[in-house]
Amino acid sequence: METVMHTATAKRVRSVRPVGTRAVLAELDGLQDVLALQDMLNKSPLQGQVDVLAAAETVMVVGESAAATRAIGTRLLELEITAPEVTDSGLVVIETVYDGDDLADVAELTGLSVDGVIAAHTGQIWTVAFAGFAPGFGYMVGENEALTVPRRSSPRTAVPAGSVALGGQYSAVYPRSSPGGWQLIGRTGARMWDLDRAQPALVRPGDRVQYKAVREVVTAGAPSARDTSAGDSPAGDSDKERHTESGLRILNPGAQSLIQDLGRRGYGPLGVSAAGALDRASLRRANRLVGNASSAAAIESVNGGLTVEAIGDQVIAVAGAPTTLTIESPSWVDSEGSDDDGYVQPGAQRTVPMAAPFALLDGEVLTIGAPESGFRNYVAIRGGVDAPEVLGSRSADTMSGIGPAPLAVGQELPAGEATASTAVESPELQPDFPGLPGQGVTVLDVVPGPRADWFDQEALDSLCSQEWLVTPQSNRVGMRLDGTPLRRIREGELPSEGTMAGALQIPPAGLPVLFLADHPITGGYPVIGVVRDEHLDLAAQVPIGGRIRFHLVPDAPDFTTTFTKTPEN
């Protein structure tokens, strides 16, 4: 390991760890250095920089390519960190009623009176260090540690929106109702996340916050229609009331059907993941076949069962898991003719091929059968699905609730204008897809780290030597795997740090969770390895009950340079 010495006054990144091939994790000496580096990278982005995710002791930088990421890692080791300029212009005041359920417990834990807790909370400036957990949830660190308290031993299943809370050294406001284990000391009417604002997040990393005690909550306004969670209300309600002249009507959404495009990038600092299609190659293929732009919105459907009706004549293509595509003619078709006369009999059925464009005429019904292999299908309509954009994308994010809700019976999806060609494409060959349960094992390439050093060689060998079962608890956030647990060699917990799709996080129970597109932005469990970006499409097609084997490929860049301070005389 090479050691580079520098003067005691210079501040540098302590080390850089690869996070797969598309991100690097810069380790720093403390939160002040984290805030300073985050500020530098936001003001002067490095070449190829896509996203910056600050956390407790690290800053993760995502690159646009593997080559760009390697260059970013090298450049981070060379940077001299300078403190950000501090001004009062960014001070956000949050009016708070201090009547939280855990206020007395916090007083006991800190040795203060209840009034002392309130005085300590309002009497200092808090700085938003990073975002995570949910959009608008800012981890704020104070000027002292007087209110450092442990999280609750038993998390609540539901914490009300607007709850002001303490956890560890941080304070935060819950932007929406959600489970949570922080100590609740009060509540506020401030809207921490509002998609109708130019800046949806009330506080962003680097902002300074002061809490102000008040006697009653003043609500800043009712939630906007676009600020509801995908699970809170059926997003199709307004769409069902709107007449669509050209598009698709949902007759049966199947197990879960969502609108997806290629996702939203650059909002990690606000706690928003990229989301988007899990099998990006299949989405692009379906769009290409009908002449759409590759990023056009389409329907992502799971395990068959989706049934749609054409509103007007449409051009459709279905890609992804091989299955039977059945089209049934409408009951109102002229029944007095015959096939020889050029008519289609009412209720007549025909099948159409996968990965090929076909016409779905007005009133005809398309049904997606159960997959013969694989798990997900992508249904593209020429022009794309014209759903409202949220933060630059039409994708549904099941973790944060941003974007369209799961499709509902009777919902109408209008066709858009996202075409890239005046013609449709020729049928394409599809790759092999993972077999159904009992039909083989899917092999995924994994790059070690960034926290492989939390495990010994035996654990690494076990990760790659066994077959992991995909459990029913898996979803778009992550695939939960079952097998022989992996044992850590380090005690304690890891401070929260940035994470990404493909990360294999190992909770204390030792069973891996493979993060997918809707993953949380930060995580507190060590990541033993990261599935190569090229294999994430394959992972998305492994069905529930399918089996995975990991293949370790140590081809990530090696950032072993460590900067140390010159000892003071």
Coordinates of C-alpha atoms in Angstrom, one line a residue:
M1 CA 0.0 0.0 0.0
E2 CA 1.4 3.3 -1.0
T3 CA 1.3 6.2 1.5
V4 CA 1.4 9.8 0.4
M5 CA 2.4 12.3 3.0
H6 CA 1.2 15.9 3.1
T7 CA 1.1 18.9 5.4
A8 CA -1.1 18.9 8.5
T9 CA -3.1 21.9 7.2
A10 CA -4.3 20.1 4.0
K11 CA -7.4 18.1 4.3
R12 CA -7.8 15.1 1.9
V13 CA -9.9 12.1 1.3
R14 CA -8.7 9.3 3.6
S15 CA -9.3 6.5 1.1
V16 CA -11.4 5.6 -1.9
R17 CA -13.3 2.2 -2.2
P18 CA -14.9 0.9 -5.4
V19 CA -18.6 0.4 -5.3
G20 CA -19.0 -2.0 -8.2
T21 CA -17.7 -0.5 -11.5
R22 CA -20.0 2.6 -11.6
A23 CA -19.4 4.3 -8.2
V24 CA -16.6 5.0 -5.7
L25 CA -16.9 5.7 -1.9
A26 CA -14.7 8.4 -0.5
E27 CA -13.9 7.9 3.2
L28 CA -13.3 11.0 5.3
D29 CA -12.2 11.9 8.8
G30 CA -15.6 13.3 10.0
L31 CA -18.8 14.9 9.1
Q32 CA -17.3 18.4 8.5
D33 CA -15.1 16.9 5.8
V34 CA -18.1 15.1 4.3
L35 CA -20.0 18.4 4.1
A36 CA -17.0 20.2 2.6
L37 CA -16.4 17.5 -0.1
Q38 CA -20.1 17.4 -0.9
D39 CA -20.1 21.2 -1.3
M40 CA -17.0 21.1 -3.6
L41 CA -18.4 18.3 -5.8
N42 CA -21.8 20.0 -6.2
K43 CA -20.2 23.4 -7.1
S44 CA -17.5 21.9 -9.4
P45 CA -18.5 18.5 -10.6
L46 CA -15.8 16.1 -11.7
Q47 CA -15.7 15.0 -15.3
G48 CA -18.2 12.1 -15.8
Q49 CA -19.9 12.7 -12.4
V50 CA -23.6 11.7 -12.3
D51 CA -24.6 11.8 -8.6
V52 CA -23.1 12.7 -5.2
L53 CA -24.4 10.9 -2.1
A54 CA -23.1 12.2 1.2
A55 CA -23.5 10.1 4.4
A56 CA -22.2 10.0 8.0
E57 CA -18.5 9.5 7.2
T58 CA -18.4 9.0 3.4
V59 CA -19.3 10.5 0.1
M60 CA -20.3 8.2 -2.8
V61 CA -19.8 9.5 -6.3
V62 CA -21.6 7.8 -9.2
G63 CA -19.9 7.9 -12.7
E64 CA -21.4 7.8 -16.1
S65 CA -19.3 4.9 -17.1
A66 CA -16.7 2.5 -15.7
A67 CA -13.8 4.5 -17.2
A68 CA -15.2 7.8 -15.8
T69 CA -15.6 6.2 -12.4
R70 CA -12.0 5.1 -12.3
A71 CA -10.9 8.6 -13.2
I72 CA -13.1 10.1 -10.5
G73 CA -11.6 7.8 -7.9
T74 CA -8.1 8.9 -8.8
R75 CA -9.1 12.5 -8.8
L76 CA -10.8 12.3 -5.4
L77 CA -7.5 11.1 -3.9
E78 CA -5.8 14.2 -5.2
L79 CA -8.3 16.8 -4.0
E80 CA -7.5 19.2 -1.2
I81 CA -10.7 19.7 0.8
T82 CA -11.7 23.3 1.6
A83 CA -14.4 24.2 4.1
P84 CA -17.6 25.5 2.5
E85 CA -18.5 29.2 2.9
V86 CA -21.0 29.6 5.8
T87 CA -23.7 32.3 5.4
D88 CA -27.1 32.9 7.1
S89 CA -28.9 33.1 3.8
G90 CA -29.7 29.4 3.8
L91 CA -31.2 29.3 7.3
V92 CA -34.5 27.3 7.4
V93 CA -36.8 27.8 10.4
I94 CA -39.0 24.9 11.4
E95 CA -41.8 25.8 13.8
T96 CA -42.3 22.8 16.2
V97 CA -44.8 21.9 18.9
Y98 CA -42.8 19.9 21.5
D99 CA -45.3 17.2 22.7
G100 CA -43.7 14.1 21.2
D101 CA -44.4 10.6 22.7
D102 CA -40.8 10.1 23.5
L103 CA -40.0 13.6 24.9
A104 CA -39.8 12.4 28.5
D105 CA -37.7 9.4 27.6
V106 CA -35.2 11.7 25.8
A107 CA -35.0 13.9 28.9
E108 CA -34.2 10.8 31.0
L109 CA -31.6 9.6 28.4
T110 CA -29.8 12.9 28.2
G111 CA -30.1 13.8 31.9
L112 CA -32.0 17.0 31.0
S113 CA -35.4 18.2 32.0
V114 CA -38.1 18.3 29.3
D115 CA -37.7 22.1 29.1
G116 CA -33.9 21.5 28.9
V117 CA -34.4 19.1 25.9
I118 CA -36.5 21.8 24.1
A119 CA -34.0 24.5 24.9
A120 CA -31.1 22.3 23.6
H121 CA -33.0 21.4 20.4
T122 CA -34.0 25.0 19.6
G123 CA -30.9 26.7 20.9
Q124 CA -28.5 25.4 18.2
I125 CA -28.1 25.5 14.4
W126 CA -28.5 22.1 12.7
T127 CA -26.9 21.3 9.4
V128 CA -28.4 18.9 6.9
A129 CA -25.6 16.4 6.4
F130 CA -27.3 14.0 3.9
A131 CA -30.7 12.7 2.8
G132 CA -32.0 9.2 2.8
F133 CA -34.7 6.8 4.1
A134 CA -37.4 8.8 2.2
P135 CA -37.5 11.9 -0.1
G136 CA -37.3 15.0 2.1
F137 CA -35.9 13.1 5.1
G138 CA -32.8 15.1 6.0
Y139 CA -30.2 13.8 8.5
M140 CA -29.4 17.0 10.5
V141 CA -26.4 17.2 12.8
G142 CA -26.2 19.8 15.6
E143 CA -23.4 22.0 17.0
N144 CA -23.1 19.8 20.0
E145 CA -23.9 16.2 21.2
A146 CA -26.2 17.1 24.1
L147 CA -29.1 15.4 22.4
T148 CA -27.4 12.2 21.2
V149 CA -29.8 9.4 22.0
P150 CA -30.2 5.8 20.8
R151 CA -33.0 4.8 18.5
R152 CA -35.9 3.0 20.0
S153 CA -35.4 -0.7 20.7
S154 CA -38.7 -1.5 19.0
P155 CA -39.5 0.7 15.9
R156 CA -43.0 2.0 15.4
T157 CA -45.0 0.6 12.5
A158 CA -46.3 4.1 11.6
V159 CA -44.8 7.5 12.5
P160 CA -47.1 10.4 11.5
A161 CA -45.9 12.8 8.8
G162 CA -44.4 15.9 10.4
S163 CA -43.0 14.1 13.4
V164 CA -39.8 15.8 14.7
A165 CA -37.4 13.1 15.9
L166 CA -33.9 12.3 17.3
G167 CA -31.8 9.3 16.4
G168 CA -28.1 8.9 17.3
Q169 CA -26.5 12.3 16.7
Y170 CA -29.1 13.4 14.2
S171 CA -32.4 15.2 14.2
A172 CA -34.9 14.9 11.4
V173 CA -38.6 15.5 10.4
Y174 CA -40.6 12.6 8.9
P175 CA -41.9 13.9 5.6
R176 CA -44.6 11.2 5.3
S177 CA -46.2 8.6 7.4
S178 CA -43.9 5.6 7.6
P179 CA -42.3 3.1 10.0
G180 CA -39.5 4.4 12.1
G181 CA -37.4 3.9 15.2
W182 CA -36.3 7.4 16.1
Q183 CA -37.3 9.1 19.3
L184 CA -40.3 11.5 18.7
I185 CA -40.0 14.8 20.5
G186 CA -42.5 17.0 18.6
R187 CA -44.4 17.8 15.4
T188 CA -44.4 20.4 12.7
G189 CA -46.7 21.5 9.9
A190 CA -43.8 22.3 7.6
R191 CA -44.1 20.3 4.4
M192 CA -40.7 18.7 4.1
W193 CA -41.4 17.3 0.6
D194 CA -43.8 18.9 -2.0
L195 CA -43.5 18.1 -5.7
D196 CA -45.5 21.3 -6.6
R197 CA -42.5 23.4 -5.4
A198 CA -39.6 24.3 -7.7
Q199 CA -37.4 22.6 -5.0
P200 CA -39.5 19.7 -3.7
A201 CA -37.3 19.2 -0.6
L202 CA -37.7 21.9 2.1
V203 CA -34.1 21.2 3.3
R204 CA -31.2 19.9 1.2
P205 CA -27.8 18.7 2.1
G206 CA -25.7 21.6 3.4
D207 CA -28.7 23.7 4.5
R208 CA -28.7 25.1 8.0
V209 CA -31.9 24.7 10.1
Q210 CA -33.2 26.1 13.4
Y211 CA -36.2 24.7 15.2
K212 CA -38.6 27.2 16.9
A213 CA -40.9 26.2 19.7
V214 CA -44.6 27.2 19.1
R215 CA -47.9 26.3 20.8
E216 CA -49.8 25.0 17.8
V217 CA -49.0 23.5 14.4
V218 CA -49.7 25.7 11.3
T219 CA -50.0 23.4 8.3
A220 CA -48.4 24.7 5.2
G221 CA -51.0 23.3 2.9
A222 CA -52.8 20.1 2.0
P223 CA -50.7 17.4 0.1
S224 CA -50.7 17.9 -3.6
A225 CA -52.1 15.3 -5.9
R226 CA -48.7 14.4 -7.1
D227 CA -47.3 14.1 -3.6
T228 CA -49.3 11.0 -2.6
S229 CA -47.6 7.7 -2.2
A230 CA -48.1 5.0 -4.9
G231 CA -49.5 2.9 -2.1
D232 CA -51.7 5.5 -0.4
S233 CA -54.3 6.0 -3.1
P234 CA -55.1 4.5 -6.5
A235 CA -53.3 6.7 -9.0
G236 CA -55.7 5.6 -11.6
D237 CA -58.7 7.4 -10.1
S238 CA -58.3 10.6 -12.0
D239 CA -57.2 8.7 -15.1
K240 CA -60.4 6.6 -15.1
E241 CA -62.5 9.8 -15.1
R242 CA -60.6 11.2 -18.1
H243 CA -61.7 9.9 -21.6
T244 CA -58.7 8.7 -23.6
E245 CA -59.1 9.0 -27.4
S246 CA -56.1 6.8 -28.2
G247 CA -54.3 4.4 -25.9
L248 CA -54.9 1.4 -23.7
R249 CA -57.6 0.5 -21.1
I250 CA -56.6 -1.8 -18.2
L251 CA -59.0 -4.8 -17.8
N252 CA -56.7 -6.8 -15.5
P253 CA -53.4 -5.4 -14.1
G254 CA -52.2 -8.8 -13.0
A255 CA -50.1 -9.2 -9.8
Q256 CA -48.5 -5.8 -10.2
S257 CA -48.2 -3.6 -13.3
L258 CA -46.3 -0.3 -13.2
I259 CA -45.5 2.5 -15.7
Q260 CA -41.7 2.6 -16.1
D261 CA -39.1 4.4 -18.3
L262 CA -35.4 4.5 -17.8
G263 CA -35.7 6.3 -14.5
R264 CA -34.7 9.6 -12.9
R265 CA -31.0 10.5 -12.3
G266 CA -29.4 13.1 -10.2
Y267 CA -31.8 13.3 -7.3
G268 CA -29.9 11.0 -4.9
P269 CA -29.0 14.0 -2.6
L270 CA -32.8 14.5 -2.0
G271 CA -33.3 10.9 -1.1
V272 CA -34.8 9.8 -4.4
S273 CA -33.5 6.6 -6.1
A274 CA -33.3 6.3 -9.9
A275 CA -36.2 3.7 -10.1
G276 CA -37.1 2.9 -13.8
A277 CA -37.4 -0.5 -15.5
L278 CA -35.6 -3.3 -13.8
D279 CA -34.8 -5.0 -17.1
R280 CA -33.6 -2.0 -19.1
A281 CA -32.7 -4.0 -22.2
S282 CA -36.2 -5.4 -22.5
L283 CA -37.7 -2.0 -22.2
R284 CA -35.4 -0.6 -24.8
R285 CA -36.2 -3.5 -27.1
A286 CA -39.9 -3.1 -26.8
N287 CA -39.6 0.6 -27.5
R288 CA -37.3 0.1 -30.5
L289 CA -39.7 -2.4 -32.1
V290 CA -42.6 0.1 -32.2
G291 CA -40.4 3.0 -33.2
N292 CA -40.2 4.8 -29.9
A293 CA -37.4 6.6 -28.2
S294 CA -35.5 4.2 -25.9
S295 CA -36.6 6.2 -22.8
A296 CA -40.3 6.2 -23.6
A297 CA -42.6 5.0 -20.8
A298 CA -44.1 1.5 -21.1
I299 CA -45.9 -1.0 -18.8
E300 CA -43.7 -3.3 -16.6
S301 CA -45.8 -6.4 -15.7
V302 CA -44.9 -9.3 -13.3
N303 CA -45.6 -13.0 -13.8
G304 CA -48.3 -12.6 -16.5
G305 CA -52.0 -11.9 -16.1
L306 CA -52.0 -8.3 -17.6
T307 CA -55.0 -7.7 -19.9
V308 CA -55.4 -4.5 -21.9
E309 CA -57.9 -3.2 -24.4
A310 CA -57.0 -1.0 -27.3
I311 CA -58.7 2.5 -27.5
G312 CA -58.3 3.2 -31.2
D313 CA -55.9 1.3 -33.4
Q314 CA -52.5 0.8 -31.8
V315 CA -49.1 -0.6 -32.5
I316 CA -47.8 -2.7 -29.7
A317 CA -44.7 -4.8 -28.9
V318 CA -44.0 -7.1 -25.8
A319 CA -40.5 -7.9 -24.7
G320 CA -39.0 -9.7 -21.7
A321 CA -40.0 -13.0 -20.3
P322 CA -41.1 -15.4 -23.1
T323 CA -44.9 -16.1 -22.9
T324 CA -48.0 -16.5 -24.9
L325 CA -49.6 -13.3 -26.2
T326 CA -53.3 -13.8 -27.0
I327 CA -55.5 -11.2 -28.8
E328 CA -59.3 -11.5 -28.7
S329 CA -61.6 -9.6 -31.1
P330 CA -64.3 -7.4 -29.5
S331 CA -67.9 -8.7 -29.2
W332 CA -69.3 -5.8 -31.3
V333 CA -67.4 -6.9 -34.5
D334 CA -69.7 -7.5 -37.5
S335 CA -70.8 -11.1 -37.0
E336 CA -72.6 -11.6 -40.3
G337 CA -69.5 -11.9 -42.4
S338 CA -67.0 -14.7 -42.4
D339 CA -63.3 -15.0 -42.4
D340 CA -63.4 -15.5 -46.2
D341 CA -65.2 -12.2 -46.6
G342 CA -62.5 -10.3 -44.6
Y343 CA -64.3 -10.1 -41.3
V344 CA -63.2 -11.3 -37.9
Q345 CA -65.7 -13.4 -35.9
P346 CA -66.8 -11.9 -32.5
G347 CA -64.6 -13.3 -29.7
A348 CA -62.1 -14.9 -32.2
Q349 CA -58.6 -15.3 -30.8
R350 CA -55.2 -15.2 -32.3
T351 CA -51.7 -15.3 -30.9
V352 CA -48.8 -12.9 -31.8
P353 CA -45.1 -13.3 -31.3
M354 CA -42.9 -11.9 -28.6
A355 CA -40.3 -9.2 -29.5
A356 CA -42.2 -8.2 -32.7
P357 CA -44.5 -5.2 -33.5
F358 CA -48.1 -6.0 -34.1
A359 CA -51.4 -4.2 -34.5
L360 CA -53.9 -4.1 -31.7
L361 CA -57.1 -2.7 -33.3
D362 CA -59.8 -0.7 -31.6
G363 CA -61.6 -2.8 -29.0
E364 CA -59.2 -5.8 -29.3
V365 CA -58.0 -7.3 -26.0
L366 CA -54.4 -8.4 -25.4
T367 CA -53.6 -10.9 -22.6
I368 CA -50.1 -11.6 -21.3
G369 CA -49.8 -15.3 -20.3
A370 CA -47.7 -16.7 -17.5
P371 CA -43.9 -16.7 -18.4
E372 CA -42.3 -19.8 -19.8
S373 CA -39.1 -18.5 -18.2
G374 CA -38.1 -15.2 -16.7
F375 CA -40.4 -13.0 -14.6
R376 CA -41.1 -9.5 -16.1
N377 CA -42.6 -8.3 -19.4
Y378 CA -42.6 -4.9 -21.0
V379 CA -45.5 -3.7 -23.1
A380 CA -44.7 -0.7 -25.3
I381 CA -47.3 1.3 -27.3
R382 CA -46.2 3.4 -30.2
G383 CA -45.8 6.9 -28.9
G384 CA -45.2 5.7 -25.3
V385 CA -47.5 5.9 -22.3
D386 CA -48.4 9.6 -21.7
A387 CA -48.2 9.7 -17.9
P388 CA -47.3 12.9 -16.0
E389 CA -43.5 13.4 -15.5
V390 CA -42.3 13.7 -11.9
L391 CA -38.7 14.9 -11.5
G392 CA -38.0 14.3 -15.2
S393 CA -39.4 10.7 -15.3
R394 CA -42.6 8.8 -15.7
S395 CA -41.4 5.9 -13.6
A396 CA -43.1 4.6 -10.5
D397 CA -40.9 4.4 -7.5
T398 CA -42.4 1.9 -5.0
M399 CA -39.9 2.8 -2.2
S400 CA -40.6 6.6 -2.1
G401 CA -44.1 6.6 -3.7
I402 CA -43.0 9.0 -6.4
G403 CA -44.6 8.6 -9.8
P404 CA -47.7 6.7 -11.0
A405 CA -49.3 4.2 -8.7
P406 CA -49.8 0.5 -9.7
L407 CA -52.2 0.2 -12.6
A408 CA -55.9 -0.4 -11.7
V409 CA -58.9 -2.0 -13.4
G410 CA -60.6 0.5 -15.7
Q411 CA -57.6 2.9 -15.9
E412 CA -57.0 4.4 -19.3
L413 CA -53.4 5.1 -20.5
P414 CA -53.2 7.6 -23.3
A415 CA -50.6 7.1 -26.0
G416 CA -48.0 9.9 -26.2
E417 CA -45.7 11.2 -28.9
A418 CA -42.3 9.7 -27.9
T419 CA -41.6 8.3 -31.3
A420 CA -38.1 8.2 -32.7
S421 CA -38.9 6.6 -36.1
T422 CA -41.6 6.8 -38.7
A423 CA -41.5 3.0 -39.1
V424 CA -41.6 0.0 -36.8
E425 CA -38.7 -2.4 -36.6
S426 CA -38.3 -6.0 -37.7
P427 CA -38.8 -8.8 -35.1
E428 CA -35.7 -9.4 -32.8
L429 CA -34.2 -12.4 -31.1
Q430 CA -34.4 -12.2 -27.3
P431 CA -31.6 -13.5 -25.0
D432 CA -32.1 -16.5 -22.8
F433 CA -34.0 -15.8 -19.6
P434 CA -33.7 -17.4 -16.1
G435 CA -35.6 -20.6 -15.8
L436 CA -38.6 -21.0 -13.5
P437 CA -38.1 -22.6 -10.1
G438 CA -36.4 -26.0 -10.5
Q439 CA -35.2 -25.1 -14.0
G440 CA -31.6 -24.1 -13.4
V441 CA -29.5 -21.5 -11.7
T442 CA -28.8 -17.9 -12.8
V443 CA -25.1 -16.8 -12.4
L444 CA -24.5 -13.1 -11.7
D445 CA -21.0 -11.5 -11.7
V446 CA -20.1 -9.7 -8.5
V447 CA -17.3 -7.2 -7.8
P448 CA -16.0 -7.3 -4.2
G449 CA -16.6 -4.5 -1.8
P450 CA -16.9 -1.8 -0.7
R451 CA -17.1 -3.6 2.7
A452 CA -15.8 -7.0 1.8
D453 CA -13.3 -6.5 4.7
W454 CA -16.1 -7.0 7.1
F455 CA -16.0 -10.7 6.1
D456 CA -13.3 -13.3 6.0
Q457 CA -12.3 -15.5 3.0
E458 CA -14.7 -18.2 4.3
A459 CA -17.7 -15.9 4.0
L460 CA -16.6 -14.8 0.5
D461 CA -16.2 -18.4 -0.6
S462 CA -19.7 -19.2 0.9
L463 CA -21.2 -16.3 -1.0
C464 CA -20.1 -17.8 -4.3
S465 CA -20.2 -21.5 -3.7
Q466 CA -23.8 -21.9 -2.7
E467 CA -27.1 -21.4 -4.5
W468 CA -29.3 -18.6 -3.1
L469 CA -33.1 -18.9 -3.1
V470 CA -35.2 -15.8 -4.2
T471 CA -37.8 -15.5 -1.4
P472 CA -41.4 -14.2 -1.7
Q473 CA -40.4 -11.1 0.3
S474 CA -38.5 -9.8 -2.8
N475 CA -39.7 -6.8 -4.7
R476 CA -38.4 -3.8 -6.8
V477 CA -36.6 -2.5 -3.7
G478 CA -34.5 -5.6 -3.3
M479 CA -34.3 -9.4 -3.7
R480 CA -34.2 -11.1 -0.4
L481 CA -32.2 -14.3 -0.6
D482 CA -32.2 -17.5 1.5
G483 CA -29.3 -19.8 2.1
T484 CA -26.5 -20.5 4.5
P485 CA -25.9 -17.2 6.4
L486 CA -22.6 -15.3 6.0
R487 CA -20.7 -14.5 9.2
R488 CA -19.1 -11.1 9.8
I489 CA -15.7 -10.7 11.4
R490 CA -16.4 -7.2 12.6
E491 CA -18.7 -6.3 15.5
G492 CA -21.0 -3.3 15.6
E493 CA -22.9 -1.5 12.9
L494 CA -21.7 0.6 9.9
P495 CA -22.6 4.3 9.8
S496 CA -25.1 5.0 7.1
E497 CA -23.4 5.4 3.7
G498 CA -24.5 5.7 0.0
T499 CA -25.6 2.6 -1.8
M500 CA -26.7 1.7 -5.3
A501 CA -28.6 -0.9 -7.4
G502 CA -26.6 -4.2 -7.4
A503 CA -25.3 -3.8 -3.9
L504 CA -25.4 -7.1 -1.8
Q505 CA -26.1 -5.8 1.6
I506 CA -25.6 -8.2 4.5
P507 CA -27.9 -7.6 7.6
P508 CA -26.9 -9.1 11.0
A509 CA -28.8 -12.3 10.2
G510 CA -26.3 -12.9 7.4
L511 CA -28.8 -13.4 4.5
P512 CA -28.0 -11.1 1.5
V513 CA -30.4 -8.5 0.1
L514 CA -29.7 -7.6 -3.5
F515 CA -30.7 -4.0 -4.1
L516 CA -32.7 -3.2 -7.2
A517 CA -33.9 0.0 -8.9
D518 CA -36.1 1.3 -6.0
H519 CA -33.4 0.7 -3.3
P520 CA -32.9 3.2 -0.4
I521 CA -30.3 5.8 -1.1
T522 CA -28.3 5.1 2.1
G523 CA -27.9 1.9 4.1
G524 CA -26.3 0.9 7.4
Y525 CA -25.3 -2.7 6.7
P526 CA -22.0 -3.7 5.1
V527 CA -22.0 -4.4 1.3
I528 CA -19.9 -7.5 0.6
G529 CA -20.1 -7.0 -3.2
V530 CA -21.9 -5.3 -6.1
V531 CA -23.5 -7.1 -9.0
R532 CA -22.1 -5.8 -12.3
D533 CA -24.4 -3.3 -13.9
E534 CA -24.5 -5.4 -17.0
H535 CA -26.1 -8.3 -15.0
L536 CA -28.8 -6.3 -13.3
D537 CA -31.2 -6.9 -16.2
L538 CA -30.7 -10.6 -15.8
A539 CA -31.2 -10.4 -12.1
A540 CA -34.6 -8.6 -12.7
Q541 CA -35.8 -11.7 -14.6
V542 CA -35.1 -14.3 -11.8
P543 CA -38.6 -15.4 -10.6
I544 CA -39.7 -15.9 -7.0
G545 CA -38.4 -19.4 -6.0
G546 CA -35.6 -19.1 -8.6
R547 CA -32.0 -19.7 -7.6
I548 CA -28.9 -17.5 -8.0
R549 CA -25.2 -18.2 -7.8
F550 CA -22.7 -15.4 -7.6
H551 CA -19.4 -15.3 -9.5
L552 CA -16.7 -13.1 -8.0
V553 CA -14.9 -10.9 -10.6
P554 CA -12.2 -8.8 -9.0
D555 CA -12.0 -6.3 -11.9
A556 CA -12.9 -3.1 -9.9
P557 CA -10.2 -0.4 -9.8
D558 CA -7.8 -0.7 -6.8
F559 CA -7.7 2.5 -4.8
T560 CA -5.3 1.6 -2.0
T561 CA -3.6 5.0 -1.6
T562 CA -4.1 6.4 1.9
F563 CA -3.4 9.9 2.9
T564 CA -2.1 10.6 6.4
K565 CA -1.2 13.7 8.3
T566 CA 2.4 14.6 9.1
P567 CA 2.8 14.3 12.9
E568 CA 2.8 17.6 14.7
N569 CA 6.0 18.6 16.5

